[in-house]
Amino acid sequence: MNTKRLILISLIVLGALALSACSGQAVTNNWHGLAADAERAYLSSGSFIYAVDLKTGSEVWHYPPETDNKLLFFAPPVLTEDGQLLVGSAGTTHSFISIDPASGRENWVETFAKSSTWLASPLVLNGTIYAPNTDGFLYILDVNGKQAADPIELGGALWSAPTTDGTLLYVTSLDHHLHVIDPARGAVLETVNLGGAIPGSSAIGSDGVYVGSFASNVEFVKSDGSHEVVAKAGNWVWGSPVVDGETLYYADLDGKVYSLDLASGRQNWDGLQPDGPVVASLLVAGDQIYVATESGSLFALDREGKIVWEKTVGGKIYTTPVAAGDLILAAPYQAEDIALAAYDIQGKQAWTFIPAK
């Protein structure tokens, strides 16, 4: 798949979302959001959030109990330390919702009629929820969903979750900018133009963050706004880079997977291109790197860049794989009779899940 085709797919999905907003009809043909804890996977799919038992692949609950055409979920849900499951809806009411992950019951819901869609996951830091919206604002809520401070206007559509080093927030935007924010003051400290749209989150490093963009490179940005290109790619970098010790992993839309030695600045391998464009972020778990491709494949690589195993999940995979205990979870888009698949670390399929009709 070439770059123009991926742009077209993105426009089709977002266009369908816009039609949903105009018509009030739910759109279920969208990419999924995925998260997990020790017992369950949580899948955002169409108008529902599903909780899936990790041992059996069976549905535990779904939210809402009945179809609500005003809801539409894209973002991975976020589990909080105080026992909430948070997710924003891209549907017509622009709802931001808290669910009890044990029962699937709604804790609270807040509507943001004047905002746009929620495509990004929120970040919870020190009891405060930071929720990016495609209207270009970062909303600041307390743990009960009430506005804790005025939203911060950043500009450009915000498609990815903020990251934090424990003190500062880093928020990326499709308008080419990375914003460095002091949450204690609610102030934007730095706004850095990286020369290309940034649909993925930054990755926290030592004294700064690593950011991939449609400028086809990865830059290291310090909290003072100074930045430099540390790695190049052959095409756009859509997913978030991953820092693992002294190694930086990232992938591009040519389907190439890169491993950069941060100490030397040298690539650890050359031209690894398993199969098809890579939109999802890479997953590093244990001794393996997991790569999900637009072609619907899931690869496990070792640290030397060799393919350990490959599985055809089906459809197209735009959602980042998730590690859950001894399982690796993959959520394909437009796959036949499958919304979620679980594999063990040897590549054996443990189960698949498809929502009941």
Tab-separated table of C-alpha atoms in Angstrom, residues 16-320:
chain	number	residue	atom	x	y	z
A	16	ALA	CA	-17.599	8.096	7.646
A	17	LEU	CA	-17.223	9.538	11.113
A	18	ALA	CA	-18.418	12.911	9.850
A	19	LEU	CA	-21.406	11.296	8.135
A	20	SER	CA	-22.238	9.572	11.399
A	21	ALA	CA	-22.205	12.939	13.139
A	22	CYS	CA	-24.625	14.328	10.538
A	23	SER	CA	-26.969	11.363	10.367
A	24	GLY	CA	-26.974	10.123	13.943
A	25	GLN	CA	-26.209	6.598	12.705
A	26	ALA	CA	-23.456	4.571	14.311
A	27	VAL	CA	-20.466	3.515	12.227
A	28	THR	CA	-19.008	0.128	13.181
A	29	ASN	CA	-16.522	-0.141	10.332
A	30	ASN	CA	-13.645	1.569	12.097
A	31	TRP	CA	-10.262	0.676	13.514
A	32	HIS	CA	-10.210	-0.634	17.075
A	33	GLY	CA	-8.760	0.611	20.337
A	34	LEU	CA	-7.179	-1.977	22.632
A	35	ALA	CA	-6.016	-2.174	26.258
A	36	ALA	CA	-5.642	-4.938	28.856
A	37	ASP	CA	-5.107	-5.663	32.527
A	38	ALA	CA	-4.226	-8.950	34.240
A	39	GLU	CA	-7.655	-10.509	33.655
A	40	ARG	CA	-9.316	-8.885	30.669
A	41	ALA	CA	-8.777	-7.211	27.334
A	42	TYR	CA	-10.786	-4.072	26.592
A	43	LEU	CA	-11.716	-3.506	22.965
A	44	SER	CA	-13.165	-0.303	21.496
A	45	SER	CA	-15.177	-1.367	18.469
A	46	GLY	CA	-17.882	0.646	16.756
A	47	SER	CA	-20.552	1.686	19.251
A	48	PHE	CA	-19.322	-0.612	22.035
A	49	ILE	CA	-16.546	-1.290	24.509
A	50	TYR	CA	-16.055	-5.025	25.065
A	51	ALA	CA	-14.385	-6.721	28.029
A	52	VAL	CA	-12.908	-10.082	27.005
A	53	ASP	CA	-11.671	-12.778	29.380
A	54	LEU	CA	-7.970	-13.394	28.729
A	55	LYS	CA	-8.163	-17.086	29.622
A	56	THR	CA	-11.075	-18.035	27.394
A	57	GLY	CA	-11.572	-15.236	24.865
A	58	SER	CA	-15.204	-14.975	25.972
A	59	GLU	CA	-17.089	-11.723	26.403
A	60	VAL	CA	-17.445	-10.617	30.032
A	61	TRP	CA	-19.524	-7.509	29.352
A	62	HIS	CA	-20.120	-4.809	26.793
A	63	TYR	CA	-20.874	-1.117	27.195
A	64	PRO	CA	-23.434	0.262	26.635
A	65	PRO	CA	-25.859	-2.608	27.325
A	66	GLU	CA	-27.933	-1.633	24.271
A	67	THR	CA	-26.901	-0.023	20.996
A	68	ASP	CA	-26.556	3.757	21.214
A	69	ASN	CA	-26.121	5.309	17.771
A	70	LYS	CA	-24.689	8.445	19.351
A	71	LEU	CA	-21.571	6.568	20.489
A	72	LEU	CA	-18.534	5.649	18.382
A	73	PHE	CA	-15.240	4.416	19.827
A	74	PHE	CA	-11.785	4.537	18.230
A	75	ALA	CA	-9.393	5.209	21.123
A	76	PRO	CA	-7.779	2.606	23.372
A	77	PRO	CA	-9.478	2.748	26.801
A	78	VAL	CA	-7.275	3.760	29.726
A	79	LEU	CA	-7.226	2.005	33.105
A	80	THR	CA	-6.641	4.283	36.091
A	81	GLU	CA	-5.085	3.606	39.477
A	82	ASP	CA	-8.411	4.310	41.199
A	83	GLY	CA	-10.206	1.597	39.221
A	84	GLN	CA	-11.786	3.389	36.282
A	85	LEU	CA	-11.795	2.619	32.576
A	86	LEU	CA	-11.764	5.908	30.648
A	87	VAL	CA	-12.644	6.385	26.997
A	88	GLY	CA	-13.901	9.184	24.777
A	89	SER	CA	-16.521	8.775	22.069
A	90	ALA	CA	-16.185	10.098	18.537
A	91	GLY	CA	-19.973	10.036	18.197
A	92	THR	CA	-22.438	12.872	18.002
A	93	THR	CA	-22.568	13.788	21.710
A	94	HIS	CA	-18.751	13.853	22.102
A	95	SER	CA	-19.120	11.961	25.374
A	96	PHE	CA	-16.228	11.246	27.714
A	97	ILE	CA	-17.029	8.161	29.768
A	98	SER	CA	-15.876	6.325	32.887
A	99	ILE	CA	-16.728	2.626	33.164
A	100	ASP	CA	-16.269	0.158	36.025
A	101	PRO	CA	-13.888	-2.405	34.451
A	102	ALA	CA	-15.163	-5.186	36.714
A	103	SER	CA	-18.846	-4.886	35.851
A	104	GLY	CA	-19.072	-2.703	32.751
A	105	ARG	CA	-21.368	-0.286	34.557
A	106	GLU	CA	-21.126	3.400	33.788
A	107	ASN	CA	-19.532	5.443	36.580
A	108	TRP	CA	-20.136	8.805	34.934
A	109	VAL	CA	-20.407	10.444	31.558
A	110	GLU	CA	-19.712	14.025	30.539
A	111	THR	CA	-20.708	15.497	27.187
A	112	PHE	CA	-18.605	18.082	25.392
A	113	ALA	CA	-21.091	19.513	22.906
A	114	LYS	CA	-18.751	22.277	21.744
A	115	SER	CA	-15.755	19.992	21.265
A	116	SER	CA	-14.938	17.690	18.362
A	117	THR	CA	-14.196	13.955	18.352
A	118	TRP	CA	-12.153	11.904	20.814
A	119	LEU	CA	-9.643	9.815	18.844
A	120	ALA	CA	-6.850	9.889	21.435
A	121	SER	CA	-6.564	8.151	24.779
A	122	PRO	CA	-6.323	10.385	27.846
A	123	LEU	CA	-3.433	10.514	30.301
A	124	VAL	CA	-3.986	10.466	34.055
A	125	LEU	CA	-1.317	12.201	36.145
A	126	ASN	CA	-1.535	12.989	39.861
A	127	GLY	CA	-5.290	12.520	39.951
A	128	THR	CA	-5.969	14.708	36.918
A	129	ILE	CA	-7.192	13.577	33.498
A	130	TYR	CA	-5.582	15.183	30.440
A	131	ALA	CA	-7.723	14.462	27.381
A	132	PRO	CA	-6.644	15.573	23.869
A	133	ASN	CA	-9.385	16.302	21.345
A	134	THR	CA	-9.400	16.713	17.585
A	135	ASP	CA	-10.581	20.310	18.102
A	136	GLY	CA	-7.000	21.150	19.131
A	137	PHE	CA	-7.721	21.565	22.845
A	138	LEU	CA	-6.281	19.590	25.757
A	139	TYR	CA	-9.121	19.175	28.263
A	140	ILE	CA	-8.305	18.978	31.971
A	141	LEU	CA	-10.701	16.999	34.163
A	142	ASP	CA	-10.837	15.656	37.691
A	143	VAL	CA	-11.381	11.943	38.342
A	144	ASN	CA	-15.149	12.519	38.369
A	145	GLY	CA	-15.110	14.010	34.879
A	146	LYS	CA	-15.627	17.607	35.959
A	147	GLN	CA	-13.543	20.379	34.450
A	148	ALA	CA	-10.552	20.964	36.723
A	149	ALA	CA	-9.063	23.855	34.734
A	150	ASP	CA	-9.604	25.697	31.490
A	151	PRO	CA	-8.701	23.629	28.428
A	152	ILE	CA	-5.387	24.463	26.795
A	153	GLU	CA	-5.604	25.476	23.150
A	154	LEU	CA	-2.803	23.835	21.175
A	155	GLY	CA	-4.077	23.956	17.600
A	156	GLY	CA	-4.246	21.188	15.036
A	157	ALA	CA	-6.011	17.872	15.526
A	158	LEU	CA	-4.763	15.877	18.528
A	159	TRP	CA	-4.821	12.178	17.636
A	160	SER	CA	-2.605	10.583	20.282
A	161	ALA	CA	-2.248	10.297	24.034
A	162	PRO	CA	-0.012	12.720	25.926
A	163	THR	CA	3.136	11.313	27.495
A	164	THR	CA	4.833	12.440	30.686
A	165	ASP	CA	8.176	12.237	32.430
A	166	GLY	CA	6.337	12.694	35.722
A	167	THR	CA	6.717	16.464	35.646
A	168	LEU	CA	5.979	17.730	32.139
A	169	LEU	CA	3.457	16.705	29.494
A	170	TYR	CA	4.332	16.161	25.837
A	171	VAL	CA	1.455	16.449	23.352
A	172	THR	CA	1.768	15.855	19.603
A	173	SER	CA	-0.433	17.342	16.889
A	174	LEU	CA	-1.238	16.816	13.231
A	175	ASP	CA	-0.207	20.439	12.619
A	176	HIS	CA	3.469	19.324	12.857
A	177	HIS	CA	4.013	20.509	16.439
A	178	LEU	CA	5.089	18.951	19.708
A	179	HIS	CA	3.912	20.898	22.753
A	180	VAL	CA	5.755	20.814	26.072
A	181	ILE	CA	3.358	21.643	28.916
A	182	ASP	CA	3.818	22.333	32.614
A	183	PRO	CA	0.637	20.835	34.118
A	184	ALA	CA	1.222	22.489	37.489
A	185	ARG	CA	0.783	25.907	35.867
A	186	GLY	CA	-1.350	24.872	32.928
A	187	ALA	CA	1.194	26.578	30.703
A	188	VAL	CA	2.697	25.678	27.345
A	189	LEU	CA	6.459	25.973	27.815
A	190	GLU	CA	7.573	25.143	24.274
A	191	THR	CA	5.988	24.512	20.880
A	192	VAL	CA	8.321	22.768	18.448
A	193	ASN	CA	7.718	22.431	14.695
A	194	LEU	CA	8.988	19.047	13.495
A	195	GLY	CA	8.132	19.560	9.842
A	196	GLY	CA	5.471	16.884	9.444
A	197	ALA	CA	2.187	15.688	10.916
A	198	ILE	CA	2.544	13.680	14.143
A	199	PRO	CA	-0.271	11.134	14.575
A	200	GLY	CA	1.605	9.089	17.214
A	201	SER	CA	2.648	9.823	20.785
A	202	SER	CA	6.176	10.698	21.808
A	203	ALA	CA	8.410	8.216	23.640
A	204	ILE	CA	10.025	9.280	26.895
A	205	GLY	CA	13.821	9.197	26.897
A	206	SER	CA	16.560	10.583	29.097
A	207	ASP	CA	16.080	14.364	29.401
A	208	GLY	CA	13.598	14.515	26.532
A	209	VAL	CA	11.342	12.630	24.132
A	210	TYR	CA	11.630	10.851	20.791
A	211	VAL	CA	9.044	11.793	18.169
A	212	GLY	CA	8.349	10.255	14.763
A	213	SER	CA	6.527	12.245	12.090
A	214	PHE	CA	5.492	12.514	8.465
A	215	ALA	CA	8.818	14.264	7.903
A	216	SER	CA	10.110	10.657	7.680
A	217	ASN	CA	12.445	10.823	10.629
A	218	VAL	CA	12.617	10.567	14.409
A	219	GLU	CA	13.716	13.594	16.395
A	220	PHE	CA	14.898	13.925	19.972
A	221	VAL	CA	13.314	16.941	21.660
A	222	LYS	CA	14.483	18.325	24.988
A	223	SER	CA	12.156	20.035	27.427
A	224	ASP	CA	13.642	23.408	26.475
A	225	GLY	CA	12.480	22.907	22.877
A	226	SER	CA	15.876	22.175	21.350
A	227	HIS	CA	15.725	19.233	18.964
A	228	GLU	CA	17.702	17.191	16.480
A	229	VAL	CA	17.103	14.386	14.013
A	230	VAL	CA	18.481	11.158	15.472
A	231	ALA	CA	17.162	8.684	12.906
A	232	LYS	CA	15.752	8.709	9.404
A	233	ALA	CA	13.136	6.553	7.717
A	234	GLY	CA	12.278	5.799	4.114
A	235	ASN	CA	8.696	7.007	4.505
A	236	TRP	CA	6.320	8.529	7.036
A	237	VAL	CA	6.565	7.392	10.658
A	238	TRP	CA	2.978	6.978	11.862
A	239	GLY	CA	3.294	4.953	15.067
A	240	SER	CA	5.031	5.984	18.270
A	241	PRO	CA	8.726	5.137	18.650
A	242	VAL	CA	9.606	2.717	21.446
A	243	VAL	CA	12.564	3.202	23.797
A	244	ASP	CA	13.881	-0.002	25.350
A	245	GLY	CA	17.070	0.546	27.321
A	246	GLU	CA	19.642	1.955	24.890
A	247	THR	CA	17.671	0.958	21.797
A	248	LEU	CA	15.048	2.913	19.866
A	249	TYR	CA	12.595	0.935	17.726
A	250	TYR	CA	10.349	2.469	15.061
A	251	ALA	CA	8.755	1.619	11.702
A	252	ASP	CA	7.548	3.445	8.605
A	253	LEU	CA	4.904	3.246	5.902
A	254	ASP	CA	7.279	1.416	3.577
A	255	GLY	CA	6.972	-1.420	6.080
A	256	LYS	CA	10.563	-1.136	7.266
A	257	VAL	CA	11.382	-1.798	10.909
A	258	TYR	CA	14.344	-0.018	12.468
A	259	SER	CA	16.475	-0.574	15.560
A	260	LEU	CA	18.721	2.337	16.545
A	261	ASP	CA	21.554	2.089	19.058
A	262	LEU	CA	21.129	5.319	21.010
A	263	ALA	CA	24.685	5.384	22.333
A	264	SER	CA	26.362	5.199	18.925
A	265	GLY	CA	23.572	6.518	16.696
A	266	ARG	CA	23.987	3.510	14.395
A	267	GLN	CA	21.287	1.210	13.093
A	268	ASN	CA	21.457	-2.324	14.489
A	269	TRP	CA	20.195	-3.908	11.279
A	270	ASP	CA	19.604	-2.980	7.640
A	271	GLY	CA	16.454	-2.916	5.562
A	272	LEU	CA	14.221	-5.219	7.598
A	273	GLN	CA	10.882	-5.183	5.773
A	274	PRO	CA	8.650	-8.066	6.920
A	275	ASP	CA	5.467	-7.392	4.925
A	276	GLY	CA	3.383	-4.310	4.150
A	277	PRO	CA	3.191	-0.809	5.649
A	278	VAL	CA	3.375	-0.409	9.429
A	279	VAL	CA	0.913	2.078	10.924
A	280	ALA	CA	0.648	0.629	14.441
A	281	SER	CA	3.369	1.250	16.988
A	282	LEU	CA	5.772	-1.598	17.645
A	283	LEU	CA	5.439	-3.617	20.835
A	284	VAL	CA	8.557	-4.656	22.757
A	285	ALA	CA	7.837	-7.409	25.281
A	286	GLY	CA	10.388	-9.755	26.787
A	287	ASP	CA	13.015	-10.690	24.220
A	288	GLN	CA	10.815	-10.032	21.205
A	289	ILE	CA	9.593	-7.119	19.108
A	290	TYR	CA	6.084	-7.487	17.709
A	291	VAL	CA	5.165	-5.885	14.392
A	292	ALA	CA	1.591	-5.576	13.104
A	293	THR	CA	1.202	-4.690	9.433
A	294	GLU	CA	-1.435	-3.195	7.166
A	295	SER	CA	-1.398	-6.526	5.355
A	296	GLY	CA	-2.952	-8.193	8.408
A	297	SER	CA	0.168	-10.009	9.619
A	298	LEU	CA	1.697	-10.181	13.084
A	299	PHE	CA	5.455	-10.791	13.299
A	300	ALA	CA	7.679	-11.579	16.252
A	301	LEU	CA	11.305	-10.485	15.821
A	302	ASP	CA	14.281	-11.223	18.023
A	303	ARG	CA	16.736	-8.536	19.117
A	304	GLU	CA	18.906	-9.260	16.082
A	305	GLY	CA	16.077	-8.467	13.693
A	306	LYS	CA	15.391	-12.058	12.708
A	307	ILE	CA	11.797	-13.215	12.269
A	308	VAL	CA	10.921	-15.703	15.028
A	309	TRP	CA	7.381	-16.322	13.823
A	310	GLU	CA	4.701	-14.870	11.578
A	311	LYS	CA	0.929	-15.188	11.798
A	312	THR	CA	-1.770	-14.078	9.396
A	313	VAL	CA	-4.374	-12.452	11.613
A	314	GLY	CA	-6.499	-11.167	8.742
A	315	GLY	CA	-7.893	-7.835	7.644
A	316	LYS	CA	-5.653	-4.844	8.186
A	317	ILE	CA	-3.972	-4.068	11.486
A	318	TYR	CA	-3.761	-0.401	12.437
A	319	THR	CA	-4.032	-1.000	16.195
A	320	THR	CA	-0.868	-1.435	18.267
